[in-house]
Amino acid sequence: MFGYVVKRIAASVCTLFFVAAITFLVMNAIPGSPFLEENTTVEQMELANEKYGLDKPLIVQLKNYLEGYLHGDLGTSLKMQKGTPVADLIFHQGKFELSIKLGVLALLITVLVGVPLGCIAAYFRGKWIDNLLSVFSTLGIAIPNFVVATLLLEVFAIRLGILPSVSGSLTDVKSYIMPVISLGLYYACYVAKLTRTSMLDAINQDYVRTARAKGLKTGKIIFKHALRNSLIPVVTYLGPLTAGLMCGGFVIETTFGIPGLGKYFVSSIIERDYPVIMATTIVLSALVIGMNLLVDIIYKFVDPRITLTGKGE
């Protein structure tokens, strides 16, 4: 296990540098400049490019960026907050914290609602409860989260006036309700359908038939014996999903006026603030890679028969 984790970490570092290089090259391939404004003169652009090293050859700029990452330097903002270290923008101004809060709560909704609904649907397979939950899950997957957000705003903020239309910095419980539901509903419904499908597949396995032959009740078979094996596809899905939620849903953050990392990331792309774009991409990539590694380790606890080295144990 230890050797496997060390190899994965080494591969992850290489992957992060590859992602950084690709992101840098793609952003520089787009025409324009972060300093290009209506009243900007050619001389001013040249001075700005020289100040931030953008007048150097592309390969030299890339080398400087990657060397900076090795020393923990994520660069300096060129446009969004000119002259401010990008690390401060992401980690010390509350943006990442807001996205983390929103993402964690949406993830809890996903797991605590999706998995039980999937189990209940499998338990009552073919009955009206199963059909009702299937319709609910399908609707939840089919309706985009920005539509859900708009409907919630219309009903609870505008018509009923019981929830704030702008969540802002998520300072109270009411400000969390609509963003969390909007962000987590789709994933909860998807996990419910995934859990149901996986659960029905597990029910047809030999060990379940053996449990039935021993006289165990259907409920105990499903929620105790079949659930553990049926969680493997769910855990696989939750790995990268968790990383995505942690960086915030920019649509939801924009809709409810939450100044989180997702909303800021989109603004940095529009403003062509290269260091902010690259650093945010690296943070998201690191989360995805880390969560995938964690998922592989969790596999071992969910099903001890799974080997991580490919050589068996």
Tab-separated table of C-alpha atoms in Angstrom:
chain	number	residue	atom	x	y	z
A	1	MET	CA	0.000	0.000	0.000
A	2	PHE	CA	2.755	2.487	0.972
A	3	GLY	CA	4.702	1.885	-2.235
A	4	TYR	CA	1.566	2.334	-4.298
A	5	VAL	CA	0.764	5.653	-2.605
A	6	VAL	CA	4.323	6.937	-3.138
A	7	LYS	CA	4.173	6.041	-6.853
A	8	ARG	CA	0.808	7.742	-7.218
A	9	ILE	CA	2.052	10.899	-5.519
A	10	ALA	CA	5.076	11.045	-7.834
A	11	ALA	CA	2.827	10.540	-10.856
A	12	SER	CA	0.464	13.212	-9.519
A	13	VAL	CA	3.244	15.805	-9.352
A	14	CYS	CA	4.157	15.084	-12.973
A	15	THR	CA	0.491	15.338	-13.951
A	16	LEU	CA	0.112	18.709	-12.234
A	17	PHE	CA	3.079	20.136	-14.136
A	18	PHE	CA	1.666	18.753	-17.380
A	19	VAL	CA	-1.714	20.390	-16.634
A	20	ALA	CA	0.025	23.672	-15.819
A	21	ALA	CA	1.968	23.592	-19.088
A	22	ILE	CA	-1.111	22.805	-21.203
A	23	THR	CA	-3.171	25.508	-19.466
A	24	PHE	CA	-0.421	28.077	-19.968
A	25	LEU	CA	-0.003	27.269	-23.667
A	26	VAL	CA	-3.752	27.300	-24.330
A	27	MET	CA	-4.253	30.658	-22.595
A	28	ASN	CA	-1.357	32.209	-24.505
A	29	ALA	CA	-2.730	30.873	-27.789
A	30	ILE	CA	-5.843	33.042	-27.383
A	31	PRO	CA	-5.475	36.425	-29.113
A	32	GLY	CA	-5.337	39.520	-26.942
A	33	SER	CA	-3.608	40.715	-23.782
A	34	PRO	CA	-4.635	41.196	-20.139
A	35	PHE	CA	-3.456	44.801	-20.444
A	36	LEU	CA	-5.441	45.612	-23.579
A	37	GLU	CA	-8.028	48.286	-22.763
A	38	GLU	CA	-9.711	51.073	-24.683
A	39	ASN	CA	-7.281	53.832	-23.671
A	40	THR	CA	-4.122	51.721	-23.367
A	41	THR	CA	-1.219	52.895	-25.521
A	42	VAL	CA	1.360	50.653	-27.146
A	43	GLU	CA	4.031	52.019	-24.815
A	44	GLN	CA	1.963	51.215	-21.740
A	45	MET	CA	1.392	47.646	-22.925
A	46	GLU	CA	5.085	47.160	-23.597
A	47	LEU	CA	6.004	48.457	-20.135
A	48	ALA	CA	3.417	46.165	-18.500
A	49	ASN	CA	4.616	43.146	-20.492
A	50	GLU	CA	8.198	43.907	-19.507
A	51	LYS	CA	7.258	44.343	-15.827
A	52	TYR	CA	5.565	40.937	-15.609
A	53	GLY	CA	7.946	39.100	-17.943
A	54	LEU	CA	5.410	38.669	-20.728
A	55	ASP	CA	7.835	40.084	-23.280
A	56	LYS	CA	10.083	37.036	-22.961
A	57	PRO	CA	9.869	34.010	-25.295
A	58	LEU	CA	6.965	31.665	-24.522
A	59	ILE	CA	9.210	28.804	-23.420
A	60	VAL	CA	11.001	31.113	-20.963
A	61	GLN	CA	7.688	32.296	-19.498
A	62	LEU	CA	6.560	28.693	-19.067
A	63	LYS	CA	9.862	27.798	-17.401
A	64	ASN	CA	9.499	30.698	-14.975
A	65	TYR	CA	5.933	29.692	-14.090
A	66	LEU	CA	6.860	26.069	-13.414
A	67	GLU	CA	9.907	27.047	-11.372
A	68	GLY	CA	7.706	29.349	-9.339
A	69	TYR	CA	5.307	26.501	-8.578
A	70	LEU	CA	8.212	24.370	-7.359
A	71	HIS	CA	9.020	27.095	-4.826
A	72	GLY	CA	5.384	27.595	-3.820
A	73	ASP	CA	4.994	30.821	-5.796
A	74	LEU	CA	1.680	30.882	-7.680
A	75	GLY	CA	2.474	34.192	-9.343
A	76	THR	CA	0.998	37.663	-9.125
A	77	SER	CA	-2.379	38.828	-10.399
A	78	LEU	CA	-2.113	40.841	-13.600
A	79	LYS	CA	-5.637	42.228	-13.725
A	80	MET	CA	-8.149	41.092	-11.097
A	81	GLN	CA	-6.213	42.527	-8.134
A	82	LYS	CA	-3.125	43.845	-9.817
A	83	GLY	CA	0.102	43.133	-7.939
A	84	THR	CA	-1.508	40.841	-5.347
A	85	PRO	CA	-0.020	37.335	-4.894
A	86	VAL	CA	-2.369	34.743	-6.377
A	87	ALA	CA	-2.015	32.526	-3.291
A	88	ASP	CA	-3.512	35.351	-1.219
A	89	LEU	CA	-6.399	35.738	-3.676
A	90	ILE	CA	-7.287	32.057	-3.516
A	91	PHE	CA	-6.579	31.075	0.085
A	92	HIS	CA	-6.526	34.248	2.205
A	93	GLN	CA	-9.534	36.247	1.033
A	94	GLY	CA	-12.264	33.742	1.865
A	95	LYS	CA	-13.052	32.723	-1.734
A	96	PHE	CA	-11.828	29.153	-1.400
A	97	GLU	CA	-13.404	28.896	2.060
A	98	LEU	CA	-16.825	29.879	0.704
A	99	SER	CA	-16.591	27.318	-2.096
A	100	ILE	CA	-15.486	24.648	0.384
A	101	LYS	CA	-18.461	25.352	2.662
A	102	LEU	CA	-20.908	25.240	-0.222
A	103	GLY	CA	-19.284	22.137	-1.719
A	104	VAL	CA	-19.197	20.165	1.540
A	105	LEU	CA	-22.884	20.787	2.237
A	106	ALA	CA	-23.823	19.897	-1.359
A	107	LEU	CA	-21.785	16.697	-1.011
A	108	LEU	CA	-23.608	15.814	2.208
A	109	ILE	CA	-26.932	16.328	0.427
A	110	THR	CA	-25.686	14.114	-2.396
A	111	VAL	CA	-24.694	11.237	-0.114
A	112	LEU	CA	-27.323	11.472	2.617
A	113	VAL	CA	-30.179	11.784	0.117
A	114	GLY	CA	-28.922	9.889	-2.929
A	115	VAL	CA	-27.720	6.652	-1.308
A	116	PRO	CA	-30.809	6.047	0.908
A	117	LEU	CA	-33.182	6.842	-1.980
A	118	GLY	CA	-31.323	4.367	-4.198
A	119	CYS	CA	-31.521	1.686	-1.503
A	120	ILE	CA	-35.239	2.289	-0.936
A	121	ALA	CA	-35.914	2.124	-4.677
A	122	ALA	CA	-34.051	-1.193	-4.899
A	123	TYR	CA	-35.846	-2.543	-1.843
A	124	PHE	CA	-39.275	-1.721	-3.330
A	125	ARG	CA	-38.279	-2.684	-6.872
A	126	GLY	CA	-41.236	-2.611	-9.269
A	127	LYS	CA	-43.599	-1.038	-6.728
A	128	TRP	CA	-45.101	2.437	-6.713
A	129	ILE	CA	-42.383	3.813	-4.408
A	130	ASP	CA	-39.715	2.671	-6.856
A	131	ASN	CA	-41.607	4.258	-9.747
A	132	LEU	CA	-42.087	7.519	-7.840
A	133	LEU	CA	-38.409	7.727	-6.902
A	134	SER	CA	-37.404	6.926	-10.484
A	135	VAL	CA	-39.528	9.811	-11.775
A	136	PHE	CA	-38.084	12.142	-9.122
A	137	SER	CA	-34.504	11.099	-9.930
A	138	THR	CA	-35.030	11.481	-13.663
A	139	LEU	CA	-36.480	14.975	-13.227
A	140	GLY	CA	-33.640	15.954	-10.916
A	141	ILE	CA	-31.080	14.854	-13.511
A	142	ALA	CA	-32.922	16.395	-16.471
A	143	ILE	CA	-33.395	19.874	-14.980
A	144	PRO	CA	-30.172	21.974	-15.023
A	145	ASN	CA	-29.059	23.419	-11.708
A	146	PHE	CA	-29.437	27.012	-12.890
A	147	VAL	CA	-33.110	26.292	-13.662
A	148	VAL	CA	-33.563	24.835	-10.179
A	149	ALA	CA	-31.866	27.910	-8.738
A	150	THR	CA	-34.151	30.226	-10.715
A	151	LEU	CA	-37.283	28.367	-9.586
A	152	LEU	CA	-36.185	28.464	-5.951
A	153	LEU	CA	-35.499	32.190	-6.210
A	154	GLU	CA	-38.887	32.818	-7.798
A	155	VAL	CA	-40.829	30.848	-5.185
A	156	PHE	CA	-38.972	31.315	-1.895
A	157	ALA	CA	-37.262	34.682	-2.373
A	158	ILE	CA	-39.582	36.695	-4.613
A	159	ARG	CA	-43.082	35.310	-3.996
A	160	LEU	CA	-42.860	34.045	-0.413
A	161	GLY	CA	-39.994	36.247	0.740
A	162	ILE	CA	-38.784	33.727	3.325
A	163	LEU	CA	-35.261	33.280	1.946
A	164	PRO	CA	-32.703	35.892	0.815
A	165	SER	CA	-32.301	36.319	-2.936
A	166	VAL	CA	-28.575	37.060	-2.506
A	167	SER	CA	-26.662	34.604	-0.338
A	168	GLY	CA	-23.495	36.699	-0.292
A	169	SER	CA	-20.818	35.370	2.048
A	170	LEU	CA	-23.116	32.691	3.541
A	171	THR	CA	-23.365	34.337	6.952
A	172	ASP	CA	-26.515	32.574	8.193
A	173	VAL	CA	-28.443	29.337	7.752
A	174	LYS	CA	-31.029	30.823	5.382
A	175	SER	CA	-28.346	31.928	2.946
A	176	TYR	CA	-27.189	28.310	2.537
A	177	ILE	CA	-30.536	26.662	1.768
A	178	MET	CA	-31.171	27.543	-1.880
A	179	PRO	CA	-27.533	27.361	-3.108
A	180	VAL	CA	-26.967	23.976	-1.456
A	181	ILE	CA	-30.191	22.495	-2.831
A	182	SER	CA	-29.517	23.910	-6.307
A	183	LEU	CA	-25.979	22.537	-6.366
A	184	GLY	CA	-26.658	19.176	-4.721
A	185	LEU	CA	-30.018	18.127	-6.229
A	186	TYR	CA	-28.667	16.903	-9.579
A	187	TYR	CA	-25.879	14.868	-7.979
A	188	ALA	CA	-28.190	13.410	-5.324
A	189	CYS	CA	-30.586	12.192	-8.016
A	190	TYR	CA	-27.733	10.754	-10.083
A	191	VAL	CA	-26.305	8.933	-7.049
A	192	ALA	CA	-29.797	7.590	-6.282
A	193	LYS	CA	-30.094	6.053	-9.757
A	194	LEU	CA	-26.509	4.786	-9.608
A	195	THR	CA	-27.074	3.214	-6.183
A	196	ARG	CA	-30.312	1.563	-7.305
A	197	THR	CA	-28.704	0.076	-10.417
A	198	SER	CA	-25.664	-1.140	-8.509
A	199	MET	CA	-27.827	-2.495	-5.707
A	200	LEU	CA	-30.019	-4.498	-8.093
A	201	ASP	CA	-26.882	-5.953	-9.677
A	202	ALA	CA	-25.539	-6.939	-6.255
A	203	ILE	CA	-28.836	-8.563	-5.304
A	204	ASN	CA	-28.390	-11.063	-8.140
A	205	GLN	CA	-24.980	-12.224	-6.882
A	206	ASP	CA	-24.422	-15.689	-5.394
A	207	TYR	CA	-23.753	-14.482	-1.846
A	208	VAL	CA	-27.172	-12.803	-1.782
A	209	ARG	CA	-28.839	-16.003	-2.956
A	210	THR	CA	-27.012	-17.806	-0.153
A	211	ALA	CA	-28.244	-15.256	2.385
A	212	ARG	CA	-31.798	-15.727	1.141
A	213	ALA	CA	-31.428	-19.492	1.384
A	214	LYS	CA	-30.446	-19.059	5.027
A	215	GLY	CA	-33.727	-17.277	5.652
A	216	LEU	CA	-32.455	-13.712	6.067
A	217	LYS	CA	-34.999	-10.955	5.502
A	218	THR	CA	-34.851	-8.918	2.305
A	219	GLY	CA	-34.240	-5.671	4.169
A	220	LYS	CA	-31.222	-7.081	6.021
A	221	ILE	CA	-29.827	-8.548	2.800
A	222	ILE	CA	-30.080	-5.217	0.968
A	223	PHE	CA	-28.980	-2.786	3.660
A	224	LYS	CA	-26.297	-4.950	5.282
A	225	HIS	CA	-24.887	-7.371	2.717
A	226	ALA	CA	-25.586	-5.892	-0.733
A	227	LEU	CA	-25.043	-2.238	0.155
A	228	ARG	CA	-21.314	-2.548	0.801
A	229	ASN	CA	-20.493	-3.989	-2.616
A	230	SER	CA	-22.934	-1.707	-4.421
A	231	LEU	CA	-21.145	1.374	-3.052
A	232	ILE	CA	-18.054	0.846	-5.230
A	233	PRO	CA	-19.495	2.645	-8.324
A	234	VAL	CA	-20.870	5.361	-6.048
A	235	VAL	CA	-17.468	5.907	-4.415
A	236	THR	CA	-15.887	6.081	-7.880
A	237	TYR	CA	-18.320	8.814	-8.900
A	238	LEU	CA	-17.992	10.755	-5.655
A	239	GLY	CA	-14.194	11.060	-5.964
A	240	PRO	CA	-13.911	13.584	-8.827
A	241	LEU	CA	-17.321	15.028	-7.914
A	242	THR	CA	-16.019	16.016	-4.476
A	243	ALA	CA	-13.077	17.858	-6.040
A	244	GLY	CA	-15.408	19.710	-8.415
A	245	LEU	CA	-17.775	20.717	-5.620
A	246	MET	CA	-14.897	21.929	-3.458
A	247	CYS	CA	-14.003	24.520	-6.098
A	248	GLY	CA	-17.584	25.645	-6.245
A	249	GLY	CA	-20.246	25.668	-8.918
A	250	PHE	CA	-19.656	28.935	-10.721
A	251	VAL	CA	-23.226	29.036	-12.069
A	252	ILE	CA	-24.702	28.696	-8.588
A	253	GLU	CA	-22.225	31.141	-7.090
A	254	THR	CA	-23.057	33.675	-9.787
A	255	THR	CA	-26.816	33.173	-9.455
A	256	PHE	CA	-26.852	33.698	-5.698
A	257	GLY	CA	-24.089	36.323	-5.589
A	258	ILE	CA	-21.606	34.161	-3.688
A	259	PRO	CA	-18.037	35.504	-4.084
A	260	GLY	CA	-16.481	32.048	-4.167
A	261	LEU	CA	-13.582	30.561	-6.097
A	262	GLY	CA	-15.751	29.267	-8.949
A	263	LYS	CA	-17.158	32.697	-9.729
A	264	TYR	CA	-13.728	34.277	-9.415
A	265	PHE	CA	-12.218	31.671	-11.753
A	266	VAL	CA	-14.696	32.545	-14.515
A	267	SER	CA	-13.981	36.252	-14.045
A	268	SER	CA	-10.237	35.613	-14.319
A	269	ILE	CA	-10.762	33.846	-17.662
A	270	ILE	CA	-12.772	36.790	-18.988
A	271	GLU	CA	-10.075	39.204	-17.777
A	272	ARG	CA	-7.262	36.962	-19.097
A	273	ASP	CA	-5.482	36.999	-15.743
A	274	TYR	CA	-3.071	34.172	-16.576
A	275	PRO	CA	-1.582	33.529	-13.099
A	276	VAL	CA	-5.031	33.330	-11.482
A	277	ILE	CA	-6.307	30.975	-14.196
A	278	MET	CA	-3.315	28.673	-13.920
A	279	ALA	CA	-3.244	28.622	-10.122
A	280	THR	CA	-6.972	27.868	-9.870
A	281	THR	CA	-6.592	25.112	-12.467
A	282	ILE	CA	-3.715	23.629	-10.470
A	283	VAL	CA	-5.774	23.716	-7.254
A	284	LEU	CA	-8.701	21.963	-8.944
A	285	SER	CA	-6.377	19.401	-10.581
A	286	ALA	CA	-4.683	18.691	-7.250
A	287	LEU	CA	-8.081	18.109	-5.641
A	288	VAL	CA	-9.168	15.747	-8.436
A	289	ILE	CA	-5.924	13.767	-8.274
A	290	GLY	CA	-6.017	13.636	-4.478
A	291	MET	CA	-9.633	12.484	-4.414
A	292	ASN	CA	-8.942	9.769	-7.002
A	293	LEU	CA	-6.086	8.482	-4.835
A	294	LEU	CA	-8.352	8.546	-1.786
A	295	VAL	CA	-11.014	6.637	-3.726
A	296	ASP	CA	-8.504	3.912	-4.604
A	297	ILE	CA	-7.628	3.541	-0.927
A	298	ILE	CA	-11.291	3.493	0.107
A	299	TYR	CA	-11.863	0.645	-2.381
A	300	LYS	CA	-9.654	-1.516	-0.183
A	301	PHE	CA	-11.871	-0.923	2.840
A	302	VAL	CA	-15.140	-1.334	0.950
A	303	ASP	CA	-14.012	-4.590	-0.677
A	304	PRO	CA	-10.842	-6.223	0.775
A	305	ARG	CA	-10.606	-8.452	-2.315
A	306	ILE	CA	-9.506	-5.459	-4.406
A	307	THR	CA	-5.734	-5.135	-4.855
A	308	LEU	CA	-4.045	-1.829	-5.654
A	309	THR	CA	-0.780	-3.189	-7.049
A	310	GLY	CA	-2.268	-5.495	-9.663
A	311	LYS	CA	-0.166	-8.407	-8.320
A	312	GLY	CA	-2.628	-9.705	-5.790
A	313	GLU	CA	-2.039	-10.114	-2.085
